[in-house]
Coordinates of C-alpha atoms in Angstrom, one line a residue:
Chain A
M1 CA 133.6 98.4 68.7
P2 CA 135.2 99.0 72.1
D3 CA 133.4 97.2 74.9
F4 CA 131.9 100.3 76.6
V5 CA 130.1 100.2 80.0
R6 CA 128.6 103.1 81.9
R7 CA 130.4 103.8 85.1
I8 CA 131.7 106.6 87.3
P9 CA 135.4 107.1 86.8
E10 CA 137.6 107.6 89.9
G11 CA 137.6 111.3 91.0
E12 CA 134.4 112.1 89.1
N13 CA 130.8 112.3 90.0
R14 CA 129.1 111.4 86.8
E15 CA 128.7 108.2 84.7
R16 CA 130.9 108.0 81.6
L17 CA 131.3 105.4 78.9
V18 CA 134.4 103.4 79.9
C19 CA 135.9 100.6 77.8
A20 CA 135.7 97.5 80.1
A21 CA 138.8 96.1 78.4
C22 CA 141.3 99.0 78.4
G23 CA 139.8 101.7 80.7
Y24 CA 139.6 104.3 78.0
I25 CA 137.0 107.0 78.9
A26 CA 134.9 108.2 76.1
Y27 CA 133.9 111.7 77.2
D28 CA 130.7 112.4 75.4
N29 CA 130.1 116.1 75.4
P30 CA 127.4 118.3 73.7
K31 CA 128.2 119.1 70.1
V32 CA 128.2 122.6 68.6
V33 CA 126.0 123.1 65.6
V34 CA 126.6 126.3 63.7
G35 CA 124.4 127.8 61.0
S36 CA 123.0 130.9 59.3
V37 CA 119.9 132.6 58.4
V38 CA 121.1 134.0 55.0
V39 CA 118.9 136.8 53.9
A40 CA 118.6 138.5 50.4
D41 CA 116.0 141.1 49.7
G42 CA 113.8 140.0 52.6
A43 CA 113.9 136.3 51.6
V44 CA 115.8 133.5 53.5
L45 CA 117.9 130.7 52.1
L46 CA 116.5 127.2 52.9
C47 CA 117.9 123.8 52.0
R48 CA 115.8 120.7 51.5
R49 CA 117.7 117.8 53.2
A50 CA 119.1 115.0 51.1
I51 CA 120.1 113.0 54.1
E52 CA 118.6 111.6 57.2
P53 CA 117.3 112.6 59.7
R54 CA 114.4 114.4 58.2
R55 CA 115.3 113.8 54.6
G56 CA 113.0 115.9 52.3
Y57 CA 112.4 118.5 55.0
W58 CA 113.7 122.1 55.0
T59 CA 116.5 123.4 57.1
L60 CA 119.0 126.2 57.3
P61 CA 122.6 125.7 56.1
A62 CA 124.0 124.4 59.4
G63 CA 126.1 121.5 60.7
Y64 CA 128.6 120.4 63.3
L65 CA 131.5 122.7 64.1
E66 CA 134.8 121.0 63.4
L67 CA 138.0 121.1 65.5
D68 CA 140.4 123.9 64.6
E69 CA 137.5 126.0 63.3
T70 CA 135.9 129.2 64.7
L71 CA 132.2 129.6 64.8
E72 CA 132.3 132.1 61.9
E73 CA 134.4 129.8 59.8
G74 CA 132.1 126.9 60.5
A75 CA 129.0 128.9 59.5
A76 CA 130.6 130.0 56.2
R77 CA 131.8 126.4 55.5
E78 CA 128.3 125.0 56.0
A79 CA 126.7 127.6 53.7
M80 CA 129.2 126.7 51.0
E81 CA 128.9 122.9 51.5
E82 CA 125.1 122.7 51.7
A83 CA 124.0 125.6 49.5
R84 CA 127.2 126.6 47.5
A85 CA 126.7 130.0 48.9
D86 CA 129.5 132.5 49.7
I87 CA 128.2 134.4 52.7
A88 CA 129.1 137.4 55.0
L89 CA 128.0 137.2 58.6
D90 CA 126.1 140.1 60.4
G91 CA 126.5 138.6 63.9
I92 CA 124.9 136.0 66.2
L93 CA 121.2 135.9 65.9
A94 CA 120.3 133.1 68.3
V95 CA 121.9 130.6 70.7
F96 CA 119.8 127.5 71.5
S97 CA 120.3 124.5 73.8
I98 CA 118.9 121.3 72.6
A99 CA 119.4 119.1 75.7
R100 CA 117.4 116.2 74.2
I101 CA 120.2 115.5 71.7
G102 CA 123.1 117.2 73.3
Q103 CA 123.5 120.2 71.1
V104 CA 124.3 123.8 71.4
Q105 CA 123.3 125.7 68.3
V106 CA 124.8 129.1 67.3
I107 CA 122.9 130.7 64.5
F108 CA 124.2 133.8 62.7
R109 CA 122.3 136.3 60.6
A110 CA 124.1 136.6 57.2
R111 CA 124.0 138.0 53.7
F112 CA 125.5 136.9 50.5
A113 CA 129.1 138.0 50.1
D114 CA 128.0 139.7 46.9
P115 CA 124.5 141.0 47.7
A116 CA 123.9 142.1 44.1
L117 CA 124.4 138.5 43.0
P118 CA 123.0 136.0 45.4
R119 CA 124.3 132.7 43.9
F120 CA 123.5 129.3 45.4
S121 CA 122.9 125.8 44.4
A122 CA 122.3 122.4 46.1
G123 CA 125.4 120.8 47.7
P124 CA 125.6 117.0 48.1
E125 CA 123.6 117.1 51.4
S126 CA 120.7 119.1 49.8
L127 CA 118.0 118.1 47.4
E128 CA 117.2 121.7 46.5
V129 CA 118.0 125.1 47.8
G130 CA 115.9 128.3 47.5
L131 CA 115.2 131.8 48.7
Y132 CA 111.8 132.1 50.4
A133 CA 110.0 135.2 51.5
W134 CA 108.4 134.9 55.0
D135 CA 104.9 134.0 53.7
A136 CA 106.3 131.5 51.2
I137 CA 108.4 129.5 53.8
P138 CA 107.2 125.8 53.7
W139 CA 106.2 125.9 57.4
N140 CA 104.6 122.4 57.3
D141 CA 107.8 120.9 56.0
I142 CA 110.4 122.4 58.3
A143 CA 113.0 119.8 59.5
F144 CA 113.6 120.8 63.2
P145 CA 112.0 123.0 65.8
S146 CA 115.1 125.1 66.1
V147 CA 114.8 126.0 62.4
R148 CA 111.4 127.6 63.2
W149 CA 112.9 129.3 66.2
A150 CA 115.7 130.8 64.2
L151 CA 113.4 132.0 61.4
T152 CA 111.2 133.6 64.0
A153 CA 114.2 135.3 65.6
W154 CA 115.2 136.6 62.2
R155 CA 111.7 138.0 61.6
R156 CA 111.9 139.8 64.9
S157 CA 115.4 141.1 64.4
G158 CA 114.4 143.2 61.5
T159 CA 117.2 144.5 59.2
G160 CA 119.0 146.7 61.7
P161 CA 121.9 145.9 64.0
L162 CA 121.5 142.7 66.0
G163 CA 120.9 142.9 69.8
A164 CA 121.0 140.2 72.4
P165 CA 120.7 136.8 70.8
T166 CA 117.4 134.9 71.0
G167 CA 117.4 131.9 73.2
N168 CA 115.0 128.9 73.5
P169 CA 111.4 129.8 73.4
P170 CA 109.4 129.8 76.7
E171 CA 107.6 126.6 75.7
D172 CA 110.8 124.6 75.3
R173 CA 113.5 126.1 77.5
R174 CA 115.6 122.9 77.6
G175 CA 115.2 121.9 74.0
V176 CA 113.5 118.6 74.6
R177 CA 110.5 118.6 72.4
R178 CA 110.3 116.8 69.0
M179 CA 109.0 118.4 65.9
G180 CA 105.2 118.4 66.0
A181 CA 103.1 117.5 62.9
I182 CA 101.1 120.7 63.4
P183 CA 102.7 124.1 62.8
E184 CA 103.2 126.2 65.9
A185 CA 100.8 129.0 66.5
G186 CA 102.0 132.5 65.7
L187 CA 104.2 131.6 62.8
Chain B
M1 CA 143.6 102.3 74.8
P2 CA 142.0 101.6 71.4
D3 CA 144.5 101.5 68.6
F4 CA 143.6 104.8 66.9
V5 CA 145.0 105.8 63.6
R6 CA 144.2 109.0 61.6
R7 CA 142.4 108.4 58.4
I8 CA 139.5 109.6 56.2
P9 CA 136.5 107.4 56.7
E10 CA 134.5 106.4 53.6
G11 CA 132.1 109.1 52.5
E12 CA 133.9 111.8 54.4
N13 CA 136.4 114.5 53.5
R14 CA 138.3 114.9 56.7
E15 CA 140.7 112.8 58.8
R16 CA 139.2 111.2 61.9
L17 CA 140.6 109.0 64.6
V18 CA 139.7 105.4 63.6
C19 CA 140.4 102.3 65.7
A20 CA 142.6 100.2 63.4
A21 CA 141.3 97.0 65.1
C22 CA 137.5 97.5 65.1
G23 CA 136.8 100.5 62.8
Y24 CA 135.2 102.6 65.5
I25 CA 135.3 106.3 64.5
A26 CA 136.1 108.7 67.4
Y27 CA 134.5 111.9 66.3
D28 CA 136.4 114.5 68.1
N29 CA 134.4 117.7 68.1
P30 CA 134.9 121.1 69.8
K31 CA 133.7 121.3 73.3
V32 CA 131.5 123.9 74.9
V33 CA 132.8 125.8 77.9
V34 CA 130.1 127.7 79.8
G35 CA 130.8 130.2 82.5
S36 CA 129.8 133.5 84.1
V37 CA 130.9 136.9 85.1
V38 CA 129.1 137.1 88.4
V39 CA 128.8 140.7 89.5
A40 CA 127.9 142.1 93.0
D41 CA 128.2 145.8 93.7
G42 CA 130.5 146.4 90.7
A43 CA 132.8 143.6 91.8
V44 CA 133.3 140.3 90.0
L45 CA 133.6 136.8 91.3
L46 CA 137.0 135.2 90.6
C47 CA 138.3 131.7 91.4
R48 CA 141.9 130.8 92.0
R49 CA 142.4 127.4 90.3
A50 CA 143.3 124.4 92.4
I51 CA 143.8 122.2 89.3
E52 CA 146.0 122.1 86.2
P53 CA 146.2 123.7 83.8
R54 CA 147.2 127.1 85.3
R55 CA 146.9 126.0 88.9
G56 CA 147.2 129.1 91.2
Y57 CA 145.9 131.5 88.5
W58 CA 142.6 133.3 88.5
T59 CA 139.6 132.4 86.3
L60 CA 135.8 132.7 86.1
P61 CA 133.5 130.0 87.4
A62 CA 133.3 128.0 84.1
G63 CA 133.7 124.5 82.7
Y64 CA 132.6 122.0 80.2
L65 CA 128.9 121.7 79.4
E66 CA 127.6 118.3 80.1
L67 CA 125.2 116.2 78.0
D68 CA 121.5 116.7 78.9
E69 CA 122.2 120.2 80.2
T70 CA 121.3 123.6 78.8
L71 CA 123.8 126.4 78.7
E72 CA 122.0 128.2 81.5
E73 CA 122.0 125.0 83.7
G74 CA 125.7 124.5 83.0
A75 CA 126.6 128.0 83.9
A76 CA 124.7 127.7 87.2
R77 CA 126.2 124.3 88.0
E78 CA 129.8 125.6 87.4
A79 CA 129.2 128.6 89.7
M80 CA 127.9 126.2 92.4
E81 CA 130.7 123.7 91.9
E82 CA 133.7 126.1 91.8
A83 CA 132.5 129.0 94.0
R84 CA 129.5 127.6 95.9
A85 CA 127.6 130.5 94.5
D86 CA 123.8 130.4 93.7
I87 CA 123.5 132.7 90.7
A88 CA 120.9 134.3 88.4
L89 CA 121.8 134.9 84.8
D90 CA 121.3 138.2 83.0
G91 CA 122.0 136.8 79.5
I92 CA 124.9 136.0 77.2
L93 CA 127.8 138.5 77.6
A94 CA 130.3 136.9 75.2
V95 CA 130.8 134.0 72.8
F96 CA 134.4 133.1 72.0
S97 CA 136.0 130.6 69.6
I98 CA 139.3 129.1 70.9
A99 CA 140.3 127.2 67.8
R100 CA 143.7 126.3 69.3
I101 CA 142.2 123.9 71.8
G102 CA 138.8 123.2 70.1
Q103 CA 136.5 125.2 72.4
V104 CA 133.5 127.4 72.1
Q105 CA 133.0 129.5 75.2
V106 CA 129.6 130.9 76.1
I107 CA 130.0 133.4 78.9
F108 CA 126.9 134.8 80.8
R109 CA 126.6 138.0 82.9
A110 CA 125.1 137.0 86.2
R111 CA 124.2 138.2 89.7
F112 CA 123.9 136.3 93.0
A113 CA 120.5 134.8 93.3
D114 CA 120.1 136.8 96.5
P115 CA 121.9 140.1 95.7
A116 CA 121.6 141.3 99.2
L117 CA 123.6 138.3 100.5
P118 CA 126.3 137.4 98.0
R119 CA 127.5 134.1 99.5
F120 CA 130.4 132.1 98.0
S121 CA 133.3 129.9 99.0
A122 CA 135.9 127.7 97.3
G123 CA 134.7 124.5 95.8
P124 CA 137.1 121.5 95.3
E125 CA 138.6 122.9 92.1
S126 CA 139.3 126.3 93.6
L127 CA 142.1 127.4 96.1
E128 CA 140.2 130.6 97.0
V129 CA 137.3 132.6 95.7
G130 CA 136.8 136.4 96.0
L131 CA 134.9 139.5 94.7
Y132 CA 137.2 141.9 93.0
A133 CA 136.5 145.5 91.9
W134 CA 137.9 146.3 88.4
D135 CA 141.1 148.0 89.7
A136 CA 141.7 145.1 92.2
I137 CA 141.5 142.3 89.6
P138 CA 144.8 140.4 89.7
W139 CA 145.6 141.1 86.0
N140 CA 149.1 139.6 86.2
D141 CA 147.7 136.3 87.4
I142 CA 144.8 135.6 85.1
A143 CA 144.6 132.0 83.9
F144 CA 143.5 132.3 80.3
P145 CA 143.2 135.0 77.6
S146 CA 139.5 134.5 77.4
V147 CA 139.1 135.4 81.1
R148 CA 140.6 138.8 80.2
W149 CA 138.3 139.1 77.2
A150 CA 135.2 138.3 79.3
L151 CA 136.1 140.8 82.0
T152 CA 136.7 143.5 79.4
A153 CA 133.3 142.7 77.8
W154 CA 131.7 142.9 81.2
R155 CA 133.3 146.3 81.8
R156 CA 132.0 147.6 78.5
S157 CA 128.6 146.1 79.0
G158 CA 127.9 148.4 81.9
T159 CA 125.0 147.6 84.1
G160 CA 122.1 147.9 81.7
P161 CA 120.5 145.4 79.3
L162 CA 122.9 143.3 77.3
G163 CA 123.3 143.8 73.6
A164 CA 125.0 141.7 71.0
P165 CA 127.5 139.4 72.6
T166 CA 131.2 140.2 72.4
G167 CA 133.3 138.0 70.2
N168 CA 137.0 137.3 70.0
P169 CA 139.1 140.5 70.0
P170 CA 140.6 141.7 66.7
E171 CA 144.1 140.6 67.7
D172 CA 143.1 137.0 68.1
R173 CA 140.0 136.3 65.9
R174 CA 140.6 132.5 65.8
G175 CA 141.6 132.0 69.5
V176 CA 145.1 130.7 68.8
R177 CA 147.3 132.7 71.1
R178 CA 148.6 131.5 74.4
M179 CA 148.5 133.6 77.6
G180 CA 151.3 136.1 77.4
A181 CA 153.4 136.9 80.5
I182 CA 152.8 140.6 80.0
P183 CA 149.3 142.1 80.6
E184 CA 147.5 143.3 77.5
A185 CA 147.4 147.0 76.9
G186 CA 144.2 148.8 77.6
L187 CA 143.2 146.7 80.5

């Protein structure tokens, strides 16, 4: 590993990780997570995680956006990788800031590319994948707070055209809370 | 500098920059740019860049989101740093993918925190800052395509509540074109 120390580079006003040996500055910026609430007949596609963190818990098909990729391309790739699902995007459902872990999450609302034949199966990062109606969602085993937020945003969005994207909920405007053991009220 | 080579790390399916000496993997992810169309009396706040790239050209107050910062905090910080403007956000106006340079841009519509007294001045990264009505915008001297896109989205959004955010225009869905010398039609 490079021998990183925290210091303020010349001409800046903020500490960065700088290699003490060679002066290389490792700019550590927030990462973009892109994902989808994929809906078929009022049910939503959920993936049970095969990897840490939160192995065994349920999430949306989502992951880090890659370089040379648009948000739309990233959302489609993640649905294919994690749920072997070919999807079509409706638009942006929610945009969340998760300051605690340096993430910006862009969540689309989506359908299966062939709505008459919603095909999916577990990719290598999923233990199982399924379609869940609202009342059947495993609320006690959701992986991350933002999965709850996105599902709630989907419920509120109905089935018509999307409006302004949902942001962080009032109780966690900065995205700094961890997942509680007890389900949130109102879900 | 670390001795980086491009190779596919074990268990991955994509080339990364890996230090040949120590095996450190430099994950290079897209960066988040956050900015605002700040409006006062139908005019928009523009900054003439004091730094490269595109020194001397006009842009919105915008910049890289930092770790431990929400999108809203980042947009407010950039307006303060580049235009010494204290702003209040309306909501997300546009979300752009700029695949050519690995950026996701989240652009807010905003007002001055005190609308009766729109105060601003050039910060260290700006040569000058001004409020421009639509017809007075220096269209031939705009810094980046996405500045045009955001200004067009603002024009279309009117003054009422914001709806679904504007995305990339049809002619550049992936965000790969460079700024042309000739202004785009329809502006």
